């Protein structure tokens, strides 16, 4: 997932994803491309559940 996909999944803005990505508990990207960081969807989903952002 790129920043736009993470933003849509979490229901936040792309700049907010950038802020969240600075947190110690936010998943680390699996890659950093010219277009930006890329995360595994399972990592984002797990983080969202663990932090109460997803049922």
mmCIF file of C-alpha atoms in Angstrom:
data_model
loop_
_atom_site.group_PDB
_atom_site.id
_atom_site.type_symbol
_atom_site.label_atom_id
_atom_site.label_comp_id
_atom_site.label_asym_id
_atom_site.label_seq_id
_atom_site.Cartn_x
_atom_site.Cartn_y
_atom_site.Cartn_z
ATOM 1 C CA UNK A 1 0.000 0.000 0.000
ATOM 2 C CA UNK A 2 1.221 3.470 -0.814
ATOM 3 C CA UNK A 3 0.442 6.613 1.126
ATOM 4 C CA UNK A 4 -2.804 7.234 -0.781
ATOM 5 C CA UNK A 5 -4.056 3.698 -0.129
ATOM 6 C CA UNK A 6 -3.162 3.856 3.556
ATOM 7 C CA UNK A 7 -4.935 7.217 3.825
ATOM 8 C CA UNK A 8 -8.069 5.824 2.213
ATOM 9 C CA UNK A 9 -8.004 2.689 4.361
ATOM 10 C CA UNK A 10 -7.598 4.668 7.596
ATOM 11 C CA UNK A 11 -9.963 7.463 6.543
ATOM 12 C CA UNK A 12 -7.325 10.171 6.949
ATOM 13 C CA UNK A 13 -5.440 12.559 4.681
ATOM 14 C CA UNK A 14 -2.141 11.729 3.011
ATOM 15 C CA UNK A 15 -0.313 14.305 5.156
ATOM 16 C CA UNK A 16 -1.777 12.595 8.234
ATOM 17 C CA UNK A 17 -0.307 9.273 7.060
ATOM 18 C CA UNK A 18 3.062 11.003 6.982
ATOM 19 C CA UNK A 19 2.547 12.111 10.569
ATOM 20 C CA UNK A 20 1.447 8.648 11.662
ATOM 21 C CA UNK A 21 4.451 7.098 9.920
ATOM 22 C CA UNK A 22 6.701 9.068 12.290
ATOM 23 C CA UNK A 23 5.275 7.223 15.279
ATOM 24 C CA UNK A 24 7.374 4.474 16.833
ATOM 25 C CA UNK A 25 4.457 2.023 16.737
ATOM 26 C CA UNK A 26 3.575 2.571 13.072
ATOM 27 C CA UNK A 27 4.724 -0.216 10.723
ATOM 28 C CA UNK A 28 7.963 0.368 8.884
ATOM 29 C CA UNK A 29 7.678 0.510 5.087
ATOM 30 C CA UNK A 30 8.815 -2.586 3.217
ATOM 31 C CA UNK A 31 10.212 -0.345 0.467
ATOM 32 C CA UNK A 32 10.821 3.291 -0.354
ATOM 33 C CA UNK A 33 10.198 4.086 -4.003
ATOM 34 C CA UNK A 34 10.463 7.350 -5.901
ATOM 35 C CA UNK A 35 6.701 7.667 -5.399
ATOM 36 C CA UNK A 36 7.088 7.221 -1.630
ATOM 37 C CA UNK A 37 6.981 4.519 1.022
ATOM 38 C CA UNK A 38 5.168 1.206 0.549
ATOM 39 C CA UNK A 39 3.657 -0.846 3.357
ATOM 40 C CA UNK A 40 2.294 -4.377 3.529
ATOM 41 C CA UNK A 41 -1.488 -4.179 3.882
ATOM 42 C CA UNK A 42 -1.474 -6.810 6.642
ATOM 43 C CA UNK A 43 0.903 -4.624 8.682
ATOM 44 C CA UNK A 44 -1.353 -1.578 8.326
ATOM 45 C CA UNK A 45 -4.478 -3.613 9.141
ATOM 46 C CA UNK A 46 -2.825 -5.109 12.248
ATOM 47 C CA UNK A 47 -1.691 -1.661 13.415
ATOM 48 C CA UNK A 48 -5.185 -0.242 12.840
ATOM 49 C CA UNK A 49 -6.760 -3.038 14.916
ATOM 50 C CA UNK A 50 -4.185 -2.756 17.709
ATOM 51 C CA UNK A 51 -4.622 0.998 17.996
ATOM 52 C CA UNK A 52 -8.417 0.950 17.886
ATOM 53 C CA UNK A 53 -8.700 2.483 14.427
ATOM 54 C CA UNK A 54 -10.453 -0.581 13.041
ATOM 55 C CA UNK A 55 -12.932 -3.090 14.486
#
